[in-house]
Coordinates of C-alpha atoms in Angstrom, one line a residue:
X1 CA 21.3 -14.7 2.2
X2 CA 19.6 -16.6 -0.8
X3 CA 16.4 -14.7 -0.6
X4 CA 15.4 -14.1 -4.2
X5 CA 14.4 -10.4 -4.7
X6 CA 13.7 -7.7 -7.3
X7 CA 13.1 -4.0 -7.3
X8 CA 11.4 -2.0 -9.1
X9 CA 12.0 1.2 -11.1
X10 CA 9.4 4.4 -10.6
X11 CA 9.2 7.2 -13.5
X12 CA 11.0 10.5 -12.9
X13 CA 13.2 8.5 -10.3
X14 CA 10.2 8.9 -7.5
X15 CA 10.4 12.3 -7.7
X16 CA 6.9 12.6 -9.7
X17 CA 3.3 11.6 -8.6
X18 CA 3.5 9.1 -6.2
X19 CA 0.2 7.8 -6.9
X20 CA 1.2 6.9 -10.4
X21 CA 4.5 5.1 -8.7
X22 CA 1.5 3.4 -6.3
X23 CA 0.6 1.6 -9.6
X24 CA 4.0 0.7 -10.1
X25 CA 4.3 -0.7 -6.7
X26 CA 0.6 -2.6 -7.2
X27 CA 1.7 -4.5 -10.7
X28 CA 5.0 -4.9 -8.9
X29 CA 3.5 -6.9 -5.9
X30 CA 0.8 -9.1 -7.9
X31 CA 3.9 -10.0 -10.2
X32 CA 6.3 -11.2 -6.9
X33 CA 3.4 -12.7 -5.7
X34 CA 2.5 -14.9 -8.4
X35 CA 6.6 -15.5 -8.7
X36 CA 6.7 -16.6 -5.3
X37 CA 3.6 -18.7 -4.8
X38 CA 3.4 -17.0 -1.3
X39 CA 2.9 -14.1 0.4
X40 CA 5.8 -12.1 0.3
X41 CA 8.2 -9.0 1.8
X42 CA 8.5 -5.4 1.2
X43 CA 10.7 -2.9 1.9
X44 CA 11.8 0.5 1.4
X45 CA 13.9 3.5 2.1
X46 CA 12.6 7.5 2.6
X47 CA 9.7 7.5 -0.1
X48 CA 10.1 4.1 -1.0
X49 CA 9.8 3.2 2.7
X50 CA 6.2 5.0 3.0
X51 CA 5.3 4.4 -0.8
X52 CA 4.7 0.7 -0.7
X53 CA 2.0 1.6 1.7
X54 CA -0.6 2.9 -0.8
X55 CA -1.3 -0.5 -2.8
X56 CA -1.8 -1.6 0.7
X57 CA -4.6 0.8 1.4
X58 CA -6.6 1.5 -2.0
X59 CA -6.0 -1.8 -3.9
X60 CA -7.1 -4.3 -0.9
X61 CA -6.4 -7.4 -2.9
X62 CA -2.3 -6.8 -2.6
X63 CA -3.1 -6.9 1.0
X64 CA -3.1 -10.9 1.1
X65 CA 0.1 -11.0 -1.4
X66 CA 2.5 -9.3 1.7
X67 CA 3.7 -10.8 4.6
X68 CA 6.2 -7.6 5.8
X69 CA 6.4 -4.5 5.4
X70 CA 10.2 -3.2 6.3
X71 CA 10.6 0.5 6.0
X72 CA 14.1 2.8 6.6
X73 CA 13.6 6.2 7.5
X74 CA 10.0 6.0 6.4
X75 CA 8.1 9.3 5.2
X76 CA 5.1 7.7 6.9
X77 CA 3.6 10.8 8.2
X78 CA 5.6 13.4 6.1
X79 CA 8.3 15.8 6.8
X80 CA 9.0 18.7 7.7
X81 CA 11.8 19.7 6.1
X82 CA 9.9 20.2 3.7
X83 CA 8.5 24.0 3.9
X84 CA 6.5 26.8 2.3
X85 CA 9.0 27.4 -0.3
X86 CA 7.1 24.8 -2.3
X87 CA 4.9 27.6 -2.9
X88 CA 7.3 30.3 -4.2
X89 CA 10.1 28.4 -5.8
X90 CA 8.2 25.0 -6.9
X91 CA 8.4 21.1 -6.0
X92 CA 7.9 18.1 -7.5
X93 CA 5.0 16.3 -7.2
X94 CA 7.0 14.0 -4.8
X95 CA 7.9 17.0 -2.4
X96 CA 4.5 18.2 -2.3
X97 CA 3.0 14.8 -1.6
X98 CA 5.4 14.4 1.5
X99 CA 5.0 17.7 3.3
X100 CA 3.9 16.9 6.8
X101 CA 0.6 15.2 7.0
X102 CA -0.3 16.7 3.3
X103 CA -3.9 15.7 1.9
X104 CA -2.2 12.7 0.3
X105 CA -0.1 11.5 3.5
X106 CA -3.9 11.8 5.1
X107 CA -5.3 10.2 2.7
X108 CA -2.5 7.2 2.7
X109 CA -2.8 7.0 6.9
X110 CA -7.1 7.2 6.5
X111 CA -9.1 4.7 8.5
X112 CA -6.0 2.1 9.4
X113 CA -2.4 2.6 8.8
X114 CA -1.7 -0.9 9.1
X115 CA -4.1 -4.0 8.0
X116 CA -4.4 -7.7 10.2
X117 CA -2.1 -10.3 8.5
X118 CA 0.8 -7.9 8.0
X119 CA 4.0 -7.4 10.3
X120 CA 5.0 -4.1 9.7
X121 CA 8.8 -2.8 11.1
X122 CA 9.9 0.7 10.8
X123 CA 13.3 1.6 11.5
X124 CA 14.2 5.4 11.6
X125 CA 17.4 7.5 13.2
X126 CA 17.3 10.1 15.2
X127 CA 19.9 11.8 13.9
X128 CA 17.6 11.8 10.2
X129 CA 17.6 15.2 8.4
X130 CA 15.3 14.8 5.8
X131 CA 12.4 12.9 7.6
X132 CA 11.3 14.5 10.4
X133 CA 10.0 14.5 13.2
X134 CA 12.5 11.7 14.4
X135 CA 11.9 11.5 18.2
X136 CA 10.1 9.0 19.9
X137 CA 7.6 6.2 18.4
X138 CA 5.1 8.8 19.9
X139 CA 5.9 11.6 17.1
X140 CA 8.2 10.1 14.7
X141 CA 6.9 9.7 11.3
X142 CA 8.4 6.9 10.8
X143 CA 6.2 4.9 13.1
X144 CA 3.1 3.5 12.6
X145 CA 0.2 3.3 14.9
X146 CA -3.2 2.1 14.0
X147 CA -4.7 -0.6 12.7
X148 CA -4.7 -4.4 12.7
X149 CA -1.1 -5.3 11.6
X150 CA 1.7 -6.5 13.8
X151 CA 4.0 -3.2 14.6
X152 CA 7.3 -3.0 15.8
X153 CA 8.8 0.9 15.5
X154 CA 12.1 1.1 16.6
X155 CA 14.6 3.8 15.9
X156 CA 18.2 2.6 15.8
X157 CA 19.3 4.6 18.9
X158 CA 17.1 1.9 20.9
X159 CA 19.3 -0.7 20.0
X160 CA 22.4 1.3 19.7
X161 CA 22.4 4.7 21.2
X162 CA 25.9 6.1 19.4
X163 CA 24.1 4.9 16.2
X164 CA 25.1 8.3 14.3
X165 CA 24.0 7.4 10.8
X166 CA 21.7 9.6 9.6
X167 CA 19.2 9.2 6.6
X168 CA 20.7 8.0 3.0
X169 CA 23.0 5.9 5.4
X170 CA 20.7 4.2 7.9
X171 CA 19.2 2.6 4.6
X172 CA 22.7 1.8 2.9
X173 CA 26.0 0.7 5.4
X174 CA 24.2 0.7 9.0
X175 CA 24.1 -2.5 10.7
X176 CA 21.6 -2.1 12.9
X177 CA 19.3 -1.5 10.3
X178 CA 20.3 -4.4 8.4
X179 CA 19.8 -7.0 11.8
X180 CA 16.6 -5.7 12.5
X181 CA 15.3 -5.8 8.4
X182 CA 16.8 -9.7 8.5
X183 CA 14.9 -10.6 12.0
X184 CA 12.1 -9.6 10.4
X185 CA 12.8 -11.5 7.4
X186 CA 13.5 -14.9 8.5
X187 CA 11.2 -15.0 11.5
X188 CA 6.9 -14.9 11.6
X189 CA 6.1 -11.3 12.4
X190 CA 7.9 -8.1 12.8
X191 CA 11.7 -7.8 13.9
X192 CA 12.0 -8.5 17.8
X193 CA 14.0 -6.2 19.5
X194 CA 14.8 -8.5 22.4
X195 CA 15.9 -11.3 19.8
X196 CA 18.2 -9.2 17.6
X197 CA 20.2 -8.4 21.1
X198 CA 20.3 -12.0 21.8
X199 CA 21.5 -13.2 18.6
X200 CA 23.9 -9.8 17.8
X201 CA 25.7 -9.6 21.1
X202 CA 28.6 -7.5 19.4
X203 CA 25.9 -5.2 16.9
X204 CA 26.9 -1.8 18.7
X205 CA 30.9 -2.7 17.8
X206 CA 29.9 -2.9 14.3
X207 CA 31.0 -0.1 11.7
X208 CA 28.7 -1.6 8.4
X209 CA 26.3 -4.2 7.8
X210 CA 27.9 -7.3 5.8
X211 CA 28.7 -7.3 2.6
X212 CA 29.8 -3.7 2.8
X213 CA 33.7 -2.7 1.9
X214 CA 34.9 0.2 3.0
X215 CA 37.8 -0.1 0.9
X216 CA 35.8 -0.1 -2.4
X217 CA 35.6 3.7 -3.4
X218 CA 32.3 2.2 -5.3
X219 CA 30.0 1.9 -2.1
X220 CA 30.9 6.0 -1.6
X221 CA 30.0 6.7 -5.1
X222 CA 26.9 4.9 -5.0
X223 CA 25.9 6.6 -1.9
X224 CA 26.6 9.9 -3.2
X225 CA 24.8 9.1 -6.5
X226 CA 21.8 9.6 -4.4
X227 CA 22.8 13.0 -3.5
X228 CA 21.1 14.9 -6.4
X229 CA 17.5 13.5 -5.9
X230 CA 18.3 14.4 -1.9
X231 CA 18.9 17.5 -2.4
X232 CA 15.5 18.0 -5.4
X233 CA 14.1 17.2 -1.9
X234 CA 15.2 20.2 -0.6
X235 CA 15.7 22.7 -3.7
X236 CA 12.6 21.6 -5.2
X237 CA 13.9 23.3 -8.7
X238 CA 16.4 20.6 -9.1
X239 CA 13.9 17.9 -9.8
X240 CA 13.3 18.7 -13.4
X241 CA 17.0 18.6 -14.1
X242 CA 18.1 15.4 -11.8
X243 CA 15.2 13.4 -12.9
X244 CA 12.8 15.0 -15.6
X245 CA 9.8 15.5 -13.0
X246 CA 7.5 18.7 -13.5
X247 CA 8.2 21.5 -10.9
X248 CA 5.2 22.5 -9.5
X249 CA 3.0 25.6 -7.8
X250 CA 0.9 23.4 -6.0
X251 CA 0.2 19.7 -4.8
X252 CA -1.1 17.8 -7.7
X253 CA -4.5 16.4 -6.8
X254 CA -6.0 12.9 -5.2
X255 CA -6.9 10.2 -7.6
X256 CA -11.0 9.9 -8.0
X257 CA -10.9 6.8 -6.5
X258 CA -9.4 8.1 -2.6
X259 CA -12.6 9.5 -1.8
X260 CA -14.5 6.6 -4.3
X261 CA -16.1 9.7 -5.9
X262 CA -14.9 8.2 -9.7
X263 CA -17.4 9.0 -12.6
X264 CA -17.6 8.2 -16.1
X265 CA -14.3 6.9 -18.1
X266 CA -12.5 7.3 -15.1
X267 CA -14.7 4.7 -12.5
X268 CA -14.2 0.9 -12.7
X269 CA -17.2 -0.9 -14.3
X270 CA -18.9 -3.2 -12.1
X271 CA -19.3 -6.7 -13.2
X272 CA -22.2 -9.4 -12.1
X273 CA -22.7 -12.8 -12.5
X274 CA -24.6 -15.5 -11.1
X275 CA -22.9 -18.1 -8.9
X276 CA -26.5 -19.7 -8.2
X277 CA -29.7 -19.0 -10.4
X278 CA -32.8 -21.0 -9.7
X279 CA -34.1 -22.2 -13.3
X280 CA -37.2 -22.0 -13.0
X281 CA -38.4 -19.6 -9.9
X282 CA -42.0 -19.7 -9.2
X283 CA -44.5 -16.8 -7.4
X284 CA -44.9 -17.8 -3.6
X285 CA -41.7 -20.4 -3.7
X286 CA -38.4 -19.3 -2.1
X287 CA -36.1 -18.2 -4.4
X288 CA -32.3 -18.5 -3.8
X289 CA -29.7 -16.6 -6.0
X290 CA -26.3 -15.8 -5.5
X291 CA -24.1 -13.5 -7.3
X292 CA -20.5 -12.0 -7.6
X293 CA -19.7 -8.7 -8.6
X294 CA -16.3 -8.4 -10.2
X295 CA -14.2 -5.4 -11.9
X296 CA -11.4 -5.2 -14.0
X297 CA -8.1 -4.8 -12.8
X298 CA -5.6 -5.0 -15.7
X299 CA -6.3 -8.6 -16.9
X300 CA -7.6 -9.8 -14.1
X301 CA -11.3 -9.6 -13.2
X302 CA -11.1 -8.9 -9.2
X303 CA -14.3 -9.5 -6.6
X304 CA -15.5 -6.4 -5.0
X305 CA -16.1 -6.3 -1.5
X306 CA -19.0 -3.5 0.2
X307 CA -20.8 -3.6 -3.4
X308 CA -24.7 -3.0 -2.5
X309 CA -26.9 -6.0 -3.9
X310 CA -30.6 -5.3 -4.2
X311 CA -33.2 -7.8 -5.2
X312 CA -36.7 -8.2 -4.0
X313 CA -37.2 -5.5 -1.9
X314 CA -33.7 -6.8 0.4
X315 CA -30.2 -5.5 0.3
X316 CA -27.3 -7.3 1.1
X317 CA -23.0 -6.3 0.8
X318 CA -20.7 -8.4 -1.0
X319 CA -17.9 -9.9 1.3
X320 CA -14.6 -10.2 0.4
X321 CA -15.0 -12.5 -2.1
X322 CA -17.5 -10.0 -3.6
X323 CA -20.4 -12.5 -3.4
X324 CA -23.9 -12.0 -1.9
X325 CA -26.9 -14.8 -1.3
X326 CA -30.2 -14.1 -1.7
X327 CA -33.5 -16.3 -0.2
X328 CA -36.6 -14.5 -0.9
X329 CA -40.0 -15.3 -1.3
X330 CA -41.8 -13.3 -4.7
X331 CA -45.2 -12.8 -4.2
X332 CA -46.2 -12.5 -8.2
X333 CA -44.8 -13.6 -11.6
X334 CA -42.6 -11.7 -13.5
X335 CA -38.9 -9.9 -14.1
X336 CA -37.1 -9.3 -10.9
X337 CA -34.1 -7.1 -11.3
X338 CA -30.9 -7.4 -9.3
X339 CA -29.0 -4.4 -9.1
X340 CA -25.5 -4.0 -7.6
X341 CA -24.1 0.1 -6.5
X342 CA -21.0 1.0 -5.5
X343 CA -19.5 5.0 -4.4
X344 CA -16.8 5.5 -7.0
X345 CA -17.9 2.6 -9.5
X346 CA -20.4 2.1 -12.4
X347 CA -23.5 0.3 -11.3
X348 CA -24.7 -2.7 -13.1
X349 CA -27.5 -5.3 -13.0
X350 CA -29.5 -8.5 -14.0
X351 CA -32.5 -10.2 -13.9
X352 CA -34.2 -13.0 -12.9
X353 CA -37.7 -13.9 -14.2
X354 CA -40.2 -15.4 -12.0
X355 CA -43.5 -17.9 -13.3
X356 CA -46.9 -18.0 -12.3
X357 CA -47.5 -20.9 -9.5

């Protein structure tokens, strides 16, 4: 269709910590941002259809940088094929992350599962059997629910209802998957239901999505290549083999930064500067100040939005471009000291000094 793309590549073939493949996914965004001048689309299938999520939730900068959101057979809320054998036998870190509504799919879905300025479409099949539930938008967890974002769930079977292919395939040959994933593509907002009817009168007739040749013997080989990391999925003790990820006892645990409770090393430093420092404050006068707190991100120095701001005796929270403006009157001379607090990040500080009258 001549829409530039690229993928990226997770470690361990997604099949380790999915928090570390969030980072992945976060670098990967800011760089197809800055690529495209523009917001721009992404999409995924099983894991990668619920992965793409995270960066979305705890890094709230990438939220600007997307436009969609497409996901196949989404693990949105978790499986639950995947069972208490975990326990006995092992998992990866990936297994354990997408057990049904598991500390981490809790924490992914906490507060909003969608943000304002997205169109998010999630396509799922009914006749999945690795991502379930599968029913209705009601249950599926596929589907999405809260939040600010434009949402259109669909399962194939609404469009189609002999739509048979079930979960490596709805994401590979199906064409109803593919119309719906281009509607939303190459039209503001999420895919429209109504609209892919209108402009795919013949869909249901329609064995594979274009560009697929069911003569080649390679399209079968490259859907069975997925096979092995399927079935990790189910026989956790496979991972290490198919893929090099660790087989586990247990789910590996939420980053510091989920529940902002970061310390040390391990929390972001905040950064202040002044925007607008009087140069020579005096007691009694009004004095007007405004700062930005920053952190680093990589090599980029990011605002920080919800950062507390004290300065004297008022407190005020940085909006989203991580600034705040003070007007205060100081009753004596001397050293005022801004501070700026933050749950999960180093505090820091600065100081203005104040003359006599």
């Amino acid at each position: 269709l001549g829409i530039p793309w690229c993928a990226y590549t997770a470690p361990n073939d997604t099949l380790n910590d999915i928090q570390t493949s969030g980072e992945y996914l976060v670098y990967a965004i800011r760089t197809e941002y800055a690529l495209a001048g523009r917001p721009i689309a992404v999409m995924g299938h099983s894991q990668g259809g619920m992965s793409m999520r995270w960066p979305l939730r705890f890094w709230p900068d990438t939220r600007a940088m997307v436009a969609d959101v497409i996901g196949f057979s989404g693990s949105n809320h978790g499986t639950t094929a995947i069972g208490a054998s975990c326990a006995t036998v092992g998992c990866p870190a990936a297994d354990w992350q997408q057990a049904y509504q598991s500390p981490f799919i809790q924490a992914l879905n906490s507060e909003a599962e969608t943000f304002p300025g997205i169109a998010y479409t999630e396509i799922w099949t009914h006749t999945d059997e690795v991502v379930d539930p599968n029913g209705s938008a009601a249950v599926a967890s596929a589907a999405l629910h809260t939040g600010g974002g434009a949402i259109t769930d669909v399962a194939t079977q609404q469009l189609c209802p002999a739509d048979v292919y079930e979960h490596l395939t709805v994401g590979t040959i199906d064409p109803v998957t593919y119309a719906l994933a281009v509607d939303a593509l190459t039209h503001p907002g999420p895919a429209n239901l109504a609209r892919v009817k209108a402009e795919e009168p013949n869909l249901c007739s329609q064995l594979y999505m274009p560009g697929v040749n069911p003569a080649n013997v390679n399209m079968y080989l490259q859907i069975l290549s997925a096979a092995p990391g399927l079935l990790s999925v189910v026989l956790g003790p496979l991972a290490t083999a198919v893929s090099g990820a660790p087989v586990l006892r247990s789910a590996p645990p939420l980053e510091c930064y989920v529940d902002a409770a970061c310390t040390g090393a391990a929390a972001p430093q905040l950064l202040l500067r002044f925007l607008d420092r009087p140069r020579h404050p005096r007691a009694g006068r009004i004095t007007r100040v405004q700062v930005q707190v920053r952190a680093r991100e990589g090599d980029a120095l990011l605002p920080v939005s919800g950062v507390r701001v004290s300065f004297g005796g008022r407190a005020l929270y940085t909006g989203p471009q991580g600034t705040a403006a003070f007007a205060v009157r100081l009753g004596r001379a001397g050293r005022y000291r801004l501070s700026a607090r933050r749950p999960g990040c180093d505090p820091t500080g600065g100081s203005i000094t104040v003359q006599r009258r």
